[in-house]
Short mmCIF file of N, CA and C in Angstrom, two decimals:
data_model
loop_
_atom_site.label_atom_id
_atom_site.label_comp_id
_atom_site.label_asym_id
_atom_site.label_seq_id
_atom_site.Cartn_x
_atom_site.Cartn_y
_atom_site.Cartn_z
N MET A 72 71.02 -76.24 -40.78
CA MET A 72 71.21 -74.87 -40.21
C MET A 72 70.03 -74.28 -39.45
N GLY A 73 68.66 -74.36 -40.08
CA GLY A 73 67.84 -73.91 -39.33
C GLY A 73 67.80 -72.59 -38.27
N ASN A 74 66.96 -72.70 -37.12
CA ASN A 74 67.52 -71.59 -36.20
C ASN A 74 68.34 -71.54 -35.11
N THR A 75 69.83 -72.27 -35.12
CA THR A 75 70.95 -72.47 -34.59
C THR A 75 71.83 -71.65 -34.70
N ASN A 76 72.50 -70.85 -33.45
CA ASN A 76 73.59 -70.25 -33.69
C ASN A 76 74.34 -70.15 -32.61
N GLU A 77 75.63 -70.34 -33.19
CA GLU A 77 76.61 -70.43 -31.62
C GLU A 77 77.87 -69.46 -31.54
N MET A 78 78.34 -68.99 -30.66
CA MET A 78 79.78 -68.41 -29.98
C MET A 78 80.10 -69.20 -29.07
N GLU A 79 81.60 -68.52 -29.48
CA GLU A 79 81.87 -69.31 -28.28
C GLU A 79 83.24 -68.09 -27.98
N VAL A 80 83.93 -68.51 -26.41
CA VAL A 80 84.65 -66.79 -26.10
C VAL A 80 85.41 -67.23 -25.12
N ILE A 81 86.77 -67.15 -25.17
CA ILE A 81 87.76 -67.19 -24.58
C ILE A 81 88.66 -66.05 -23.72
N PHE A 82 89.16 -66.25 -22.22
CA PHE A 82 89.54 -65.04 -22.20
C PHE A 82 90.69 -65.71 -20.71
N ASP A 83 91.27 -64.84 -20.20
CA ASP A 83 91.56 -64.53 -18.82
C ASP A 83 91.18 -64.22 -18.06
N SER A 84 91.25 -65.89 -16.84
CA SER A 84 90.80 -66.24 -15.66
C SER A 84 90.87 -64.72 -14.39
N ARG A 85 90.99 -63.85 -14.53
CA ARG A 85 90.73 -62.38 -13.88
C ARG A 85 89.30 -61.79 -13.72
N SER A 86 88.87 -61.63 -12.30
CA SER A 86 87.90 -61.08 -12.09
C SER A 86 87.14 -59.76 -12.89
N ALA A 87 88.73 -59.12 -13.27
CA ALA A 87 88.09 -58.29 -13.88
C ALA A 87 87.48 -58.74 -15.34
N ASN A 88 87.35 -59.72 -16.06
CA ASN A 88 86.86 -60.35 -17.20
C ASN A 88 85.24 -61.25 -16.78
N GLU A 89 85.45 -60.84 -15.49
CA GLU A 89 83.76 -61.41 -15.33
C GLU A 89 82.42 -60.51 -15.66
N SER A 90 82.81 -59.08 -15.65
CA SER A 90 81.94 -58.75 -16.10
C SER A 90 81.81 -58.72 -17.85
N PHE A 91 83.12 -58.89 -18.27
CA PHE A 91 82.98 -58.56 -20.12
C PHE A 91 82.39 -60.18 -20.24
N ALA A 92 82.36 -60.73 -19.54
CA ALA A 92 82.06 -62.29 -19.79
C ALA A 92 80.51 -62.49 -19.68
N ARG A 93 79.96 -61.69 -18.55
CA ARG A 93 78.36 -61.21 -18.58
C ARG A 93 77.93 -60.24 -19.91
N VAL A 94 78.79 -59.70 -20.08
CA VAL A 94 78.38 -58.95 -21.55
C VAL A 94 77.88 -59.48 -22.42
N ALA A 95 78.91 -60.63 -22.70
CA ALA A 95 79.29 -61.32 -24.54
C ALA A 95 77.87 -62.11 -24.39
N VAL A 96 77.86 -62.58 -23.38
CA VAL A 96 76.45 -63.35 -23.06
C VAL A 96 75.37 -63.11 -23.52
N ALA A 97 74.98 -61.72 -22.75
CA ALA A 97 73.49 -60.86 -22.66
C ALA A 97 74.07 -60.32 -23.97
N ALA A 98 74.65 -60.15 -24.39
CA ALA A 98 74.73 -59.37 -25.83
C ALA A 98 74.20 -61.01 -26.76
N PHE A 99 74.74 -61.78 -26.95
CA PHE A 99 74.33 -63.24 -27.89
C PHE A 99 73.02 -63.21 -27.49
N LEU A 100 72.43 -63.43 -26.55
CA LEU A 100 71.38 -63.61 -25.85
C LEU A 100 70.33 -62.64 -26.44
N THR A 101 70.96 -61.21 -26.92
CA THR A 101 69.51 -60.43 -27.19
C THR A 101 68.58 -60.86 -28.45
N GLN A 102 69.46 -61.31 -29.11
CA GLN A 102 68.57 -61.94 -30.35
C GLN A 102 67.23 -62.74 -30.12
N LEU A 103 66.91 -63.39 -28.72
CA LEU A 103 65.93 -64.02 -28.55
C LEU A 103 64.77 -63.28 -28.00
N ASN A 104 65.41 -61.82 -28.14
CA ASN A 104 63.94 -60.73 -27.72
C ASN A 104 64.02 -61.05 -25.81
N PRO A 105 64.95 -61.17 -25.08
CA PRO A 105 64.34 -61.80 -23.78
C PRO A 105 64.00 -60.26 -22.62
N THR A 106 63.19 -61.15 -21.96
CA THR A 106 63.05 -60.03 -20.36
C THR A 106 63.89 -59.27 -20.15
N MET A 107 64.29 -58.39 -19.56
CA MET A 107 65.18 -58.08 -18.62
C MET A 107 65.31 -58.81 -17.33
N GLU A 108 64.52 -59.97 -16.84
CA GLU A 108 64.53 -60.62 -15.81
C GLU A 108 65.85 -61.59 -16.70
N GLU A 109 65.11 -62.26 -17.64
CA GLU A 109 66.01 -63.60 -18.39
C GLU A 109 66.81 -63.10 -18.60
N VAL A 110 67.51 -61.67 -18.74
CA VAL A 110 68.80 -61.34 -19.35
C VAL A 110 69.69 -61.37 -17.74
N SER A 111 68.64 -61.01 -16.89
CA SER A 111 69.39 -61.07 -15.66
C SER A 111 69.95 -62.20 -15.01
N ASP A 112 69.03 -62.91 -14.82
CA ASP A 112 69.28 -63.98 -14.45
C ASP A 112 70.43 -65.21 -15.10
N VAL A 113 70.16 -64.87 -16.50
CA VAL A 113 71.51 -65.63 -17.19
C VAL A 113 73.05 -64.85 -16.90
N LYS A 114 72.87 -63.31 -16.80
CA LYS A 114 74.33 -62.79 -16.37
C LYS A 114 74.33 -63.19 -15.06
N THR A 115 73.47 -63.63 -13.97
CA THR A 115 73.59 -63.99 -12.95
C THR A 115 74.22 -65.10 -12.71
N ALA A 116 73.81 -66.48 -13.45
CA ALA A 116 74.61 -67.43 -13.38
C ALA A 116 75.85 -67.66 -14.28
N ILE A 117 75.88 -67.37 -14.83
CA ILE A 117 77.54 -66.13 -15.86
C ILE A 117 78.28 -65.91 -14.69
N SER A 118 78.03 -65.14 -14.14
CA SER A 118 78.96 -64.48 -13.18
C SER A 118 79.34 -65.54 -12.14
N GLU A 119 78.29 -66.67 -11.56
CA GLU A 119 78.72 -67.90 -10.43
C GLU A 119 79.90 -68.63 -10.99
N ALA A 120 79.42 -69.30 -12.37
CA ALA A 120 80.22 -69.77 -13.38
C ALA A 120 81.52 -69.65 -13.24
N VAL A 121 81.81 -68.19 -13.62
CA VAL A 121 82.71 -67.72 -14.18
C VAL A 121 83.65 -67.32 -13.23
N THR A 122 83.29 -67.05 -11.74
CA THR A 122 83.75 -67.04 -10.53
C THR A 122 84.19 -68.21 -9.66
N ASN A 123 83.60 -69.15 -10.28
CA ASN A 123 83.85 -70.34 -9.83
C ASN A 123 85.47 -71.39 -10.67
N CYS A 124 85.35 -70.53 -11.56
CA CYS A 124 86.48 -70.65 -12.38
C CYS A 124 87.92 -70.31 -11.68
N ILE A 125 87.66 -69.10 -11.58
CA ILE A 125 88.88 -68.38 -11.06
C ILE A 125 88.97 -68.76 -9.77
N ILE A 126 88.21 -68.41 -8.60
CA ILE A 126 88.02 -68.94 -7.40
C ILE A 126 88.82 -70.26 -6.85
N HIS A 127 87.99 -71.33 -7.73
CA HIS A 127 87.42 -72.90 -7.34
C HIS A 127 89.13 -73.32 -8.37
N GLY A 128 88.86 -73.65 -9.53
CA GLY A 128 89.08 -73.92 -10.50
C GLY A 128 90.77 -73.63 -10.76
N TYR A 129 90.77 -72.50 -10.96
CA TYR A 129 92.47 -72.09 -11.04
C TYR A 129 92.90 -70.87 -9.74
N GLU A 130 92.24 -70.94 -8.39
CA GLU A 130 92.96 -70.60 -7.07
C GLU A 130 93.71 -69.25 -7.52
N ASN A 131 93.00 -68.41 -8.64
CA ASN A 131 93.56 -67.32 -8.88
C ASN A 131 94.78 -67.40 -9.41
N GLU A 132 94.46 -68.46 -10.41
CA GLU A 132 96.07 -68.48 -11.45
C GLU A 132 95.57 -67.96 -12.70
N ILE A 133 96.56 -67.05 -13.42
CA ILE A 133 95.69 -66.41 -14.99
C ILE A 133 96.06 -67.58 -15.88
N LYS A 134 94.87 -68.20 -16.21
CA LYS A 134 95.02 -68.96 -17.16
C LYS A 134 93.59 -69.17 -17.93
N LYS A 135 93.21 -69.97 -18.88
CA LYS A 135 92.13 -69.77 -19.42
C LYS A 135 90.54 -70.18 -19.31
N ILE A 136 89.79 -69.49 -19.08
CA ILE A 136 87.85 -69.90 -19.30
C ILE A 136 87.35 -69.60 -20.58
N TYR A 137 86.47 -71.15 -20.77
CA TYR A 137 86.47 -71.18 -22.06
C TYR A 137 84.80 -70.76 -22.02
N ILE A 138 83.80 -69.89 -22.53
CA ILE A 138 82.30 -69.74 -22.46
C ILE A 138 81.95 -70.22 -24.22
N ARG A 139 80.58 -71.23 -23.82
CA ARG A 139 80.50 -71.65 -25.84
C ARG A 139 78.87 -71.32 -25.36
N CYS A 140 77.89 -70.83 -26.70
CA CYS A 140 76.94 -70.42 -26.22
C CYS A 140 76.40 -70.96 -27.80
N GLU A 141 74.74 -71.33 -27.32
CA GLU A 141 74.58 -71.89 -28.95
C GLU A 141 72.88 -71.35 -28.07
N ILE A 142 71.98 -71.25 -29.41
CA ILE A 142 70.74 -70.47 -29.45
C ILE A 142 70.46 -71.65 -30.12
N ASN A 143 69.05 -72.38 -29.79
CA ASN A 143 68.48 -73.32 -30.92
C ASN A 143 66.88 -73.10 -30.35
N ALA A 144 66.43 -72.65 -31.68
CA ALA A 144 64.79 -72.45 -31.44
C ALA A 144 64.81 -71.01 -29.88
N HIS A 145 64.11 -71.44 -29.46
CA HIS A 145 63.80 -70.69 -28.27
C HIS A 145 64.61 -70.79 -26.70
N THR A 146 65.62 -72.01 -26.99
CA THR A 146 66.44 -72.43 -25.76
C THR A 146 67.77 -71.84 -26.28
N PHE A 147 68.52 -71.26 -24.98
CA PHE A 147 69.58 -70.76 -24.63
C PHE A 147 70.86 -71.95 -24.23
N TYR A 148 71.71 -72.47 -24.50
CA TYR A 148 72.44 -73.17 -23.75
C TYR A 148 73.81 -72.41 -24.22
N VAL A 149 74.63 -72.71 -22.49
CA VAL A 149 75.84 -72.00 -22.20
C VAL A 149 76.79 -72.95 -21.54
N SER A 150 77.93 -72.94 -21.75
CA SER A 150 79.06 -74.02 -20.52
C SER A 150 80.07 -73.18 -20.48
N VAL A 151 80.33 -73.73 -19.47
CA VAL A 151 81.90 -72.33 -19.10
C VAL A 151 82.53 -73.53 -18.24
N ARG A 152 83.96 -73.29 -19.13
CA ARG A 152 84.40 -74.86 -18.72
C ARG A 152 86.11 -73.92 -18.11
N ASP A 153 86.58 -74.92 -17.08
CA ASP A 153 88.37 -74.46 -17.30
C ASP A 153 88.87 -75.66 -16.85
N GLU A 154 90.09 -75.74 -17.00
CA GLU A 154 90.82 -76.63 -17.30
C GLU A 154 91.75 -76.49 -15.61
N GLY A 155 91.42 -76.39 -15.14
CA GLY A 155 91.99 -76.38 -13.59
C GLY A 155 92.20 -77.54 -12.45
N LYS A 156 91.83 -77.12 -11.54
CA LYS A 156 92.05 -78.07 -10.12
C LYS A 156 90.71 -79.81 -10.45
N GLY A 157 89.76 -78.98 -11.19
CA GLY A 157 88.81 -80.29 -10.83
C GLY A 157 88.18 -80.05 -9.51
N ILE A 158 86.80 -80.83 -9.59
CA ILE A 158 86.13 -81.48 -8.16
C ILE A 158 86.36 -82.91 -7.78
N GLU A 159 86.32 -82.69 -6.40
CA GLU A 159 86.60 -84.44 -6.09
C GLU A 159 84.98 -84.78 -6.17
N ASP A 160 84.29 -84.32 -5.26
CA ASP A 160 82.73 -84.98 -5.56
C ASP A 160 81.60 -83.42 -5.91
N VAL A 161 81.20 -83.97 -6.90
CA VAL A 161 81.05 -82.77 -7.91
C VAL A 161 79.17 -82.77 -6.83
N LYS A 162 78.61 -84.18 -6.17
CA LYS A 162 77.59 -83.67 -5.85
C LYS A 162 77.35 -82.98 -4.72
N GLN A 163 78.42 -83.44 -3.79
CA GLN A 163 78.79 -82.41 -2.79
C GLN A 163 78.89 -80.78 -2.90
N ALA A 164 80.04 -80.95 -3.60
CA ALA A 164 80.05 -79.55 -4.29
C ALA A 164 78.77 -78.53 -4.40
N MET A 165 77.86 -79.30 -5.19
CA MET A 165 76.64 -78.33 -5.14
C MET A 165 75.46 -78.20 -4.15
N LEU A 166 75.60 -78.83 -2.99
CA LEU A 166 75.16 -78.57 -1.62
C LEU A 166 74.90 -77.31 -1.33
N PRO A 167 74.01 -76.78 -1.36
CA PRO A 167 73.91 -75.67 -0.87
C PRO A 167 74.71 -75.22 0.77
N MET A 168 75.40 -73.89 0.44
CA MET A 168 76.08 -74.17 1.39
C MET A 168 77.51 -74.29 1.47
N TYR A 169 77.76 -75.59 1.04
CA TYR A 169 79.02 -75.81 0.78
C TYR A 169 79.91 -75.34 0.02
N THR A 170 81.50 -75.11 0.36
CA THR A 170 82.39 -74.29 0.29
C THR A 170 83.81 -75.15 0.43
N THR A 171 84.74 -74.58 -0.12
CA THR A 171 85.84 -75.15 -0.28
C THR A 171 86.64 -73.95 0.45
N LYS A 172 86.19 -72.92 0.78
CA LYS A 172 87.16 -71.68 0.58
C LYS A 172 86.25 -71.26 2.12
N PRO A 173 85.91 -71.08 2.94
CA PRO A 173 85.30 -70.55 4.22
C PRO A 173 86.12 -69.20 4.33
N GLU A 174 87.38 -69.65 4.33
CA GLU A 174 88.30 -67.98 4.85
C GLU A 174 88.30 -67.33 4.17
N ALA A 175 88.03 -67.29 2.32
CA ALA A 175 87.97 -66.51 1.59
C ALA A 175 86.14 -65.99 1.33
N ASP A 176 85.83 -66.21 2.91
CA ASP A 176 83.99 -65.47 2.50
C ASP A 176 83.57 -65.82 1.59
N ARG A 177 83.39 -67.32 0.95
CA ARG A 177 82.82 -67.86 0.25
C ARG A 177 81.50 -68.59 0.25
N SER A 178 80.80 -67.99 -0.03
CA SER A 178 78.89 -68.58 0.70
C SER A 178 78.04 -69.52 0.75
N GLY A 179 79.10 -70.59 -0.87
CA GLY A 179 78.45 -72.22 -1.23
C GLY A 179 77.72 -71.59 -1.99
N MET A 180 77.43 -70.95 -2.56
CA MET A 180 75.79 -70.86 -2.87
C MET A 180 75.64 -70.73 -4.56
N GLY A 181 76.96 -70.83 -5.40
CA GLY A 181 77.32 -70.39 -6.49
C GLY A 181 76.46 -71.41 -7.42
N PHE A 182 76.16 -72.36 -7.29
CA PHE A 182 75.59 -73.68 -8.02
C PHE A 182 74.03 -73.50 -8.10
N SER A 183 73.90 -73.05 -6.75
CA SER A 183 72.77 -72.44 -6.15
C SER A 183 72.15 -71.83 -6.80
N PHE A 184 72.81 -70.30 -6.74
CA PHE A 184 72.36 -69.55 -7.75
C PHE A 184 71.65 -69.83 -9.25
N MET A 185 73.06 -70.75 -9.43
CA MET A 185 72.94 -70.97 -11.34
C MET A 185 71.27 -71.73 -11.60
N GLU A 186 71.70 -72.84 -10.23
CA GLU A 186 70.36 -73.74 -10.74
C GLU A 186 69.12 -72.70 -10.05
N ALA A 187 68.79 -72.13 -9.43
CA ALA A 187 67.65 -71.21 -9.53
C ALA A 187 67.35 -69.84 -10.59
N PHE A 188 68.46 -69.76 -11.38
CA PHE A 188 68.16 -69.07 -12.19
C PHE A 188 68.32 -69.59 -14.16
N MET A 189 68.58 -70.15 -13.81
CA MET A 189 68.52 -71.28 -15.72
C MET A 189 67.51 -72.58 -15.04
N ASP A 190 67.09 -72.71 -16.32
CA ASP A 190 66.30 -74.33 -15.78
C ASP A 190 67.10 -75.41 -15.98
N GLN A 191 68.37 -75.50 -16.55
CA GLN A 191 68.93 -77.04 -15.97
C GLN A 191 70.11 -76.52 -16.02
N VAL A 192 70.78 -77.49 -14.58
CA VAL A 192 72.54 -77.39 -14.48
C VAL A 192 72.91 -78.37 -13.95
N GLU A 193 74.18 -78.83 -15.28
CA GLU A 193 74.65 -79.71 -15.48
C GLU A 193 75.88 -79.80 -15.49
N VAL A 194 77.25 -80.28 -13.78
CA VAL A 194 78.35 -80.36 -13.98
C VAL A 194 79.07 -81.15 -13.92
N GLU A 195 79.97 -81.32 -14.89
CA GLU A 195 80.93 -82.59 -15.41
C GLU A 195 82.60 -81.71 -15.08
N SER A 196 83.27 -82.67 -13.75
CA SER A 196 84.37 -82.29 -13.61
C SER A 196 85.54 -83.54 -13.17
N ILE A 197 86.64 -83.48 -13.77
CA ILE A 197 87.12 -84.78 -13.33
C ILE A 197 88.78 -84.20 -12.96
N PRO A 198 88.95 -84.36 -11.69
CA PRO A 198 90.15 -84.09 -10.55
C PRO A 198 91.36 -83.83 -11.56
N GLY A 199 92.19 -82.79 -11.37
CA GLY A 199 92.70 -82.56 -12.05
C GLY A 199 93.24 -82.19 -13.54
N GLU A 200 92.01 -81.89 -13.95
CA GLU A 200 92.14 -81.80 -15.54
C GLU A 200 90.76 -80.30 -15.62
N GLY A 201 89.71 -80.11 -14.81
CA GLY A 201 88.93 -79.28 -15.21
C GLY A 201 87.93 -79.51 -14.51
N THR A 202 86.84 -78.39 -14.98
CA THR A 202 85.36 -78.41 -14.74
C THR A 202 84.74 -77.57 -15.76
N GLU A 203 83.36 -78.43 -16.27
CA GLU A 203 82.71 -77.86 -17.17
C GLU A 203 80.77 -77.95 -16.59
N VAL A 204 80.38 -76.16 -16.32
CA VAL A 204 79.32 -76.46 -15.75
C VAL A 204 78.62 -75.91 -17.40
N LYS A 205 77.16 -76.78 -17.83
CA LYS A 205 76.30 -76.75 -18.67
C LYS A 205 75.07 -76.31 -18.02
N MET A 206 74.86 -75.16 -18.90
CA MET A 206 73.26 -74.36 -18.47
C MET A 206 72.58 -74.53 -19.44
N LYS A 207 71.05 -74.33 -19.31
CA LYS A 207 70.05 -74.43 -20.14
C LYS A 207 68.90 -73.58 -19.61
N LYS A 208 68.51 -72.54 -20.75
CA LYS A 208 67.20 -71.94 -20.30
C LYS A 208 66.47 -71.58 -21.58
N THR A 209 64.99 -71.89 -21.56
CA THR A 209 64.61 -71.68 -22.43
C THR A 209 63.88 -69.90 -21.98
N ILE A 210 63.78 -69.29 -23.55
CA ILE A 210 63.72 -67.73 -23.40
C ILE A 210 62.40 -67.43 -23.83
N GLY A 211 61.65 -66.73 -23.39
CA GLY A 211 60.07 -66.63 -23.87
C GLY A 211 58.82 -67.44 -23.82
N LYS A 212 59.04 -68.53 -22.88
CA LYS A 212 58.20 -69.61 -22.58
C LYS A 212 57.18 -68.79 -21.67
N GLY A 213 56.01 -68.91 -22.44
CA GLY A 213 54.86 -68.60 -21.53
C GLY A 213 54.02 -67.18 -21.78
N ARG A 214 55.63 -66.35 -22.45
CA ARG A 214 54.76 -64.93 -22.73
C ARG A 214 53.76 -64.90 -23.68
N ASN A 215 52.99 -63.54 -23.90
CA ASN A 215 52.21 -63.08 -24.77
C ASN A 215 52.58 -62.46 -25.57
N ALA A 216 52.12 -61.64 -26.39
CA ALA A 216 52.35 -60.83 -27.33
C ALA A 216 52.84 -59.12 -27.09
N TRP A 217 51.80 -59.18 -26.26
CA TRP A 217 51.43 -58.13 -25.33
C TRP A 217 53.12 -57.57 -24.53
N THR A 218 53.45 -58.18 -23.77
CA THR A 218 54.69 -58.67 -23.19
C THR A 218 55.99 -58.17 -23.75
N THR A 219 55.61 -58.76 -25.02
CA THR A 219 57.35 -58.79 -26.16
C THR A 219 57.12 -57.51 -26.72
N GLN A 220 56.31 -57.01 -26.73
CA GLN A 220 55.86 -55.32 -27.41
C GLN A 220 56.39 -54.29 -26.17
N SER A 221 56.31 -54.68 -24.89
CA SER A 221 56.44 -53.95 -24.26
C SER A 221 57.41 -53.69 -23.75
N LEU A 222 58.18 -54.36 -24.34
CA LEU A 222 59.71 -54.14 -23.80
C LEU A 222 60.17 -53.45 -25.03
#
């Protein structure tokens, strides 16, 4: 038991639910007393992962997106998973500016943003079965007592 806490949420792959996902994850994260910047970082990473599920995984078909969060001590873990078409070449997909949808004005920066805002990003994908993005962020590292109290 100790200091572990978990939550899971499942929702339709509609772009309207992207903000729901951001808020649900941010609400769960608050128990770690994150800074506004830490909350913003996590919300941005969640947005990118959910958008990837909608646009690339399901290609705008309405199916389910699964988010699972875990807090262990000061570390926040989140996984965003779809059961969509999967990624043929994960290494290539994670390259900055790489996009399979240039005609849809996709910048190809989703994974780059996730990597910039989280401490660790891991992508597992099986073509025809789906993709799972696992991310990790330590909350409150290097903060002094004054910073925590000034929130």
